[in-house]
Short mmCIF file of C-alpha atoms in Angstrom, two decimals:
data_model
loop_
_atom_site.label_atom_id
_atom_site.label_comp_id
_atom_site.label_asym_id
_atom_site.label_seq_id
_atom_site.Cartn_x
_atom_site.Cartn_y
_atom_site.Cartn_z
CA UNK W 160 -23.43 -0.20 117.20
CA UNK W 161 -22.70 1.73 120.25
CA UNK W 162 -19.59 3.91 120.65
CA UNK W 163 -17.68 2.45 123.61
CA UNK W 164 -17.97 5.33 126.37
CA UNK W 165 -15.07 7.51 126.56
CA UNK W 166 -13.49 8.88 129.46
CA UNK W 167 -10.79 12.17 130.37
CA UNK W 168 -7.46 10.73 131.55
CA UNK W 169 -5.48 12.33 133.81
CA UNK W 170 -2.29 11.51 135.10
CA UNK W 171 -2.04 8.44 138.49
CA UNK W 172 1.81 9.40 138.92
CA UNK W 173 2.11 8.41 142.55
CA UNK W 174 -1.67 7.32 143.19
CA UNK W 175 -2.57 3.92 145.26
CA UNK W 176 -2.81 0.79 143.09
CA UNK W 177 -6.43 0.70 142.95
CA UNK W 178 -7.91 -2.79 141.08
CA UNK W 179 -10.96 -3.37 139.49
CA UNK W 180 -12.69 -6.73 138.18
CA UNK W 181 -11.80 -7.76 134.92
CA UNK W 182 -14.20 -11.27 133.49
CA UNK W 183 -14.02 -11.13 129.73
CA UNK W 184 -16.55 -13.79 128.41
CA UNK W 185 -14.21 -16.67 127.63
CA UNK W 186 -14.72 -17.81 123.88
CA UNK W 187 -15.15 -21.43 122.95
CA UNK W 188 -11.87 -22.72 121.26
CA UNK W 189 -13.66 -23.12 117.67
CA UNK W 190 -14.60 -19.24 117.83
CA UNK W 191 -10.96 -18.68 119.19
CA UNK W 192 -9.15 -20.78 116.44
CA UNK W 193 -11.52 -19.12 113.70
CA UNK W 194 -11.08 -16.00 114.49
CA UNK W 195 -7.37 -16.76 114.78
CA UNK W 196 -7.44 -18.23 111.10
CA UNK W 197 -9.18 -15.41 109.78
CA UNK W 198 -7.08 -12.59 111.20
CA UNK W 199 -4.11 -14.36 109.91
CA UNK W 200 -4.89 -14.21 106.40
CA UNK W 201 -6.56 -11.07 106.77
CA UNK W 202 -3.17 -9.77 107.78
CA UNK W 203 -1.61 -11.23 105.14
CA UNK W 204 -2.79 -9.37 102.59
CA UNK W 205 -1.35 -5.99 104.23
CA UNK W 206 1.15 -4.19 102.17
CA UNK W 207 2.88 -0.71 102.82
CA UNK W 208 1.16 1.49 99.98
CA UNK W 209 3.40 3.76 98.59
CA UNK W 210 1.01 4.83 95.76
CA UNK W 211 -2.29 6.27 96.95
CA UNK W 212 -5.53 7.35 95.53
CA UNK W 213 -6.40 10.90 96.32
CA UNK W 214 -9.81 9.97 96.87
CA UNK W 215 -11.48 11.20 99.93
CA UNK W 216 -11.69 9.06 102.80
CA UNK W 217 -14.33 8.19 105.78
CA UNK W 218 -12.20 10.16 108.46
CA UNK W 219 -14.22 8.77 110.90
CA UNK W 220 -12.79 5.21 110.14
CA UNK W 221 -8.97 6.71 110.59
CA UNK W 222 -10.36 8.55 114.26
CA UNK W 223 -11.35 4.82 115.01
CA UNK W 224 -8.12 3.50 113.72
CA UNK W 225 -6.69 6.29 116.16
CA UNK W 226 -8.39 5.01 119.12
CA UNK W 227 -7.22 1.39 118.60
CA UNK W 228 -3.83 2.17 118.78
CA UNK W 229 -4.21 4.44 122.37
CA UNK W 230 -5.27 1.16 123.76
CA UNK W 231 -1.69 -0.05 123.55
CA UNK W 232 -0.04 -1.33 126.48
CA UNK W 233 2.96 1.07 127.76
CA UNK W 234 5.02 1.73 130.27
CA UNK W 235 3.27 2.53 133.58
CA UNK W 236 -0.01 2.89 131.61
CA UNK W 237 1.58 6.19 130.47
CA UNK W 238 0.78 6.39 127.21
CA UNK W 239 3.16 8.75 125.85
CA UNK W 240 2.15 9.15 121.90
CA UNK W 241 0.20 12.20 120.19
CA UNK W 242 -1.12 11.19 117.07
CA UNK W 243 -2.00 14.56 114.34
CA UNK W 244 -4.28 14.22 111.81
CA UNK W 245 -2.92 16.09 108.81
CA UNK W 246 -5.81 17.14 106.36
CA UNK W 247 -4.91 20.62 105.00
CA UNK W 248 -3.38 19.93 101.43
CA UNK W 249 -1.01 23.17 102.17
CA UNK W 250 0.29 21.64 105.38
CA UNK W 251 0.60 18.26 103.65
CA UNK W 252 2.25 20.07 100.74
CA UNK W 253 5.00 21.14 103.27
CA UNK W 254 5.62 18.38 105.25
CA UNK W 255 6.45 16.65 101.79
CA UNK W 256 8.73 19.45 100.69
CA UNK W 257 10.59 19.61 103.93
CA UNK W 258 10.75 15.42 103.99
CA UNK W 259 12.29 15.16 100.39
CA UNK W 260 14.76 17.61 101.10
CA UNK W 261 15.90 15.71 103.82
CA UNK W 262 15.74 12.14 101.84
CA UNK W 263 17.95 13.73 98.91
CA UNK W 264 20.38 14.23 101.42
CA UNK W 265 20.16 10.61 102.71
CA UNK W 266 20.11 9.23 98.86
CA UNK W 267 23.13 11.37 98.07
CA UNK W 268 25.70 9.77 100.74
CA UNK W 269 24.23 10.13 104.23
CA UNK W 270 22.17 7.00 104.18
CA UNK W 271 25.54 4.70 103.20
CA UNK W 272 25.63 2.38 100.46
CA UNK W 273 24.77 -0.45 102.40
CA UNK W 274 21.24 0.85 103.92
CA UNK W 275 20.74 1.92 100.12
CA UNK W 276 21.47 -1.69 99.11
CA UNK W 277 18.86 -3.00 101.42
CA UNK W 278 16.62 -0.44 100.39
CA UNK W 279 17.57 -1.07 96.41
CA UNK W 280 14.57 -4.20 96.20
CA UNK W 281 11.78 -2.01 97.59
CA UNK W 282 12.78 0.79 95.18
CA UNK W 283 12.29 3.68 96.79
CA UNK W 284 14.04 7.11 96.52
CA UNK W 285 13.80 10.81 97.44
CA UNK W 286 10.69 11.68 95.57
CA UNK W 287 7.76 11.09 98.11
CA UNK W 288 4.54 11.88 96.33
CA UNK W 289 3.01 9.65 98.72
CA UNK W 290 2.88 12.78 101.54
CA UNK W 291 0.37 15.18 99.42
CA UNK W 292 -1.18 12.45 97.29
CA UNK W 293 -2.79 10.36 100.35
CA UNK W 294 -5.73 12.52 101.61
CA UNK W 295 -4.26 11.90 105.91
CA UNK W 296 -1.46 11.79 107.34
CA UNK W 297 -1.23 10.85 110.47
CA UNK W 298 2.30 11.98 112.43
CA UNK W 299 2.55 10.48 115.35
CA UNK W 300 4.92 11.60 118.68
CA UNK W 301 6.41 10.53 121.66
CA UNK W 302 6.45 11.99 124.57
CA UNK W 303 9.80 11.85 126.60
CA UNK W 304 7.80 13.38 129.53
CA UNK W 305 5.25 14.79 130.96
CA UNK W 306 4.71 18.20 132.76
CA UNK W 307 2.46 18.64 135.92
CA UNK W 308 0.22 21.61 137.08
CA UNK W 309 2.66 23.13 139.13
CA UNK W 310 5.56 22.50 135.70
CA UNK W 311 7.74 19.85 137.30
CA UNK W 312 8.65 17.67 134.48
CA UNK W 313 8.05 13.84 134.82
CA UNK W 314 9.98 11.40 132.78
CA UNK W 315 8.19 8.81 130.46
CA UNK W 316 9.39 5.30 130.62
CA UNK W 317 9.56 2.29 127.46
CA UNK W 318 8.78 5.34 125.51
CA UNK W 319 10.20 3.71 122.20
CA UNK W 320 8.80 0.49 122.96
CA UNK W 321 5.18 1.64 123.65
CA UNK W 322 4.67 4.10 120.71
CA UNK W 323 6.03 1.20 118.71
CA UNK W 324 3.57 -1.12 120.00
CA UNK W 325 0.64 1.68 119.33
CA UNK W 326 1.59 2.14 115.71
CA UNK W 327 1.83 -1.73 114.87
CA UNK W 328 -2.10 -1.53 116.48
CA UNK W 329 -2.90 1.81 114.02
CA UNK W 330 -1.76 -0.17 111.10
CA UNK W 331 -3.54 -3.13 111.88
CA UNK W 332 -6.71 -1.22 113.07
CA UNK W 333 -6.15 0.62 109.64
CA UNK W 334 -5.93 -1.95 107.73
CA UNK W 335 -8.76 -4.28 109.29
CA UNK W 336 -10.85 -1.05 107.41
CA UNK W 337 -10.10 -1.31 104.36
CA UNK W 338 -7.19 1.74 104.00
CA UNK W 339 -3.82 1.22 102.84
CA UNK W 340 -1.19 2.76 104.89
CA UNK W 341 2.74 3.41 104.82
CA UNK W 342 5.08 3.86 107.82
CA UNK W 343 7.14 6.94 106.43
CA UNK W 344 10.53 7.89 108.76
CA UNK W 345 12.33 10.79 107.22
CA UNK W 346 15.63 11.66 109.07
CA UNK W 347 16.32 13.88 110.58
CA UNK W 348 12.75 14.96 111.73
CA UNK W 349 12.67 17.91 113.18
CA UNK W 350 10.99 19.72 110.94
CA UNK W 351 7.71 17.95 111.94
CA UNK W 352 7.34 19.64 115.36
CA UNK W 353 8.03 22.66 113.69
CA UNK W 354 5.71 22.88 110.96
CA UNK W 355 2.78 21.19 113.43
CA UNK W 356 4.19 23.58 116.02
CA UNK W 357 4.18 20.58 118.35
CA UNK W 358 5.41 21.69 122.04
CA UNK W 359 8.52 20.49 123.72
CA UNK W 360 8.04 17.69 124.81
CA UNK W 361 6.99 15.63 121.57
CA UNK W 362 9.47 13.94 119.35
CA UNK W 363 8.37 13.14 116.24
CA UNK W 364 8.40 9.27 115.72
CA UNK W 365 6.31 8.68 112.25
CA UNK W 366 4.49 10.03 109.19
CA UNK W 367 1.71 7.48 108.49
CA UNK W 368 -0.03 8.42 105.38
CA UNK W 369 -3.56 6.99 104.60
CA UNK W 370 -6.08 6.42 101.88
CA UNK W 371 -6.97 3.65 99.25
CA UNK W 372 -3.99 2.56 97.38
CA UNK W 373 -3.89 4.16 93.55
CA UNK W 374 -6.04 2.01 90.77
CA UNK W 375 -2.30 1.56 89.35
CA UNK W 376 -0.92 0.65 92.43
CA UNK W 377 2.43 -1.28 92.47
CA UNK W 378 4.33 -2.75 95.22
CA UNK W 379 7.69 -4.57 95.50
CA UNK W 380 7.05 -8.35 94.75
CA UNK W 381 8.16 -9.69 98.09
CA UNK W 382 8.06 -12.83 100.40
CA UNK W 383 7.10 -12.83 104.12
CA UNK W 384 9.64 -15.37 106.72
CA UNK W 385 7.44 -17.87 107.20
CA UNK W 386 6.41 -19.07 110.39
CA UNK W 387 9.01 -21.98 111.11
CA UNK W 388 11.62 -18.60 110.75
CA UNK W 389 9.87 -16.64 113.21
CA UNK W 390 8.40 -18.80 116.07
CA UNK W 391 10.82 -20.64 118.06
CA UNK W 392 8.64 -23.00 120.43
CA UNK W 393 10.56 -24.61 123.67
#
């Protein structure tokens, strides 16, 4: 299958509204509702993994999971996320050290014992084994803005809202392939720019580990809303 063609963006700050056509093929409603069926329990059967394999990967599939995400909607077509692929096992190894000295912190006092009550049924704690023993990590920033050629800085706008959107995509786009996957959000996280040396104007937003989840896998035995909780038609 053909890779779609891929193109250098540069910034339209302050360029004409130029439109182009846009005539998807419609899909018959059988297809549609199909599809619709299968997704559904496809996505089902997504769980965070917080026990992974460290069996090598097809890094191509996680570069494709990549590109799903950057087709995200956001503000003024901005797109303000970075997403680094973490291989190295020494960089991995510090990212990990740096994030469970952080979470000790939090599980000592700073997280409050109600957050550590909600947390108590997924049971998680400092210890995050998940950071070196998944063969990627992908961190992923925002960008609060944007510089120019000349250096003026441009602000980025629905930032939160837009990298959300992207990640929700990566972790469906991951999962559609077969890899497990964990949404990881140490705090503070600083120390992600600095040890990725990441410049200014990134803020670090997520650590995404990915691989296959460990042969001896475990997760916390949990029950999704179900739709009459979430969908409120009027």
């Amino acid at each position: 299958m053909p890779t779609p063609t891929e193109h250098h963006w540069t910034p339209i700050h302050g360029e004409p509204y130029r439109p182009v056509p846009y005539r998807p093929d419609r899909m018959a409603s059988t297809e549609t509702l199909a599809r619709a069926a299968e997704l559904r329990e496809r996505m089902d059967e997504r769980r965070t993994v917080r026990r992974f394999s460290t069996d090598p990967i097809p890094e191509q599939a996680v570069r494709d999971a990549v590109a799903c995400a950057a087709t995200a909607p956001s503000g003024a077509h901005q797109q303000p996320w970075t997403f680094v692929l973490v291989k190295d096992a020494d960089v991995r190894r510090r990212i990990r050290e740096a994030a469970e000295e952080e979470e000790r912190i939090s599980y000592d006092g700073r997280l409050g014992e109600e957050w550590l009550a909600a947390l108590r049924p997924i049971g998680t704690d400092a210890v995050k084994t998940h950071l070196t023993d998944a063969p990627a990590l992908l961190v992923v920033f925002q960008q609060r803005y944007w510089l120019a050629e000349d250096g003026t800085k441009h602000k980025h706008y629905y930032v939160d809202e837009s990298v959300g959107i992207a990640v929700g995509m990566l972790l469906s786009a991951l999962h559609q392939s077969g890899l497990g996957a964990l949404v990881h959000t140490p705090s503070p996280m600083r120390f992600l720019s600095e040890v990725l040396e990441r410049p200014a104007n990134e803020k670090a937003f997520a650590v995404i580990p990915v691989g296959y989840p460990a042969y001896d896998c475990e997760v916390p035995d949990l029950v999704r809303k179900s739709l009459d909780q979430v969908l409120v038609e009027v």
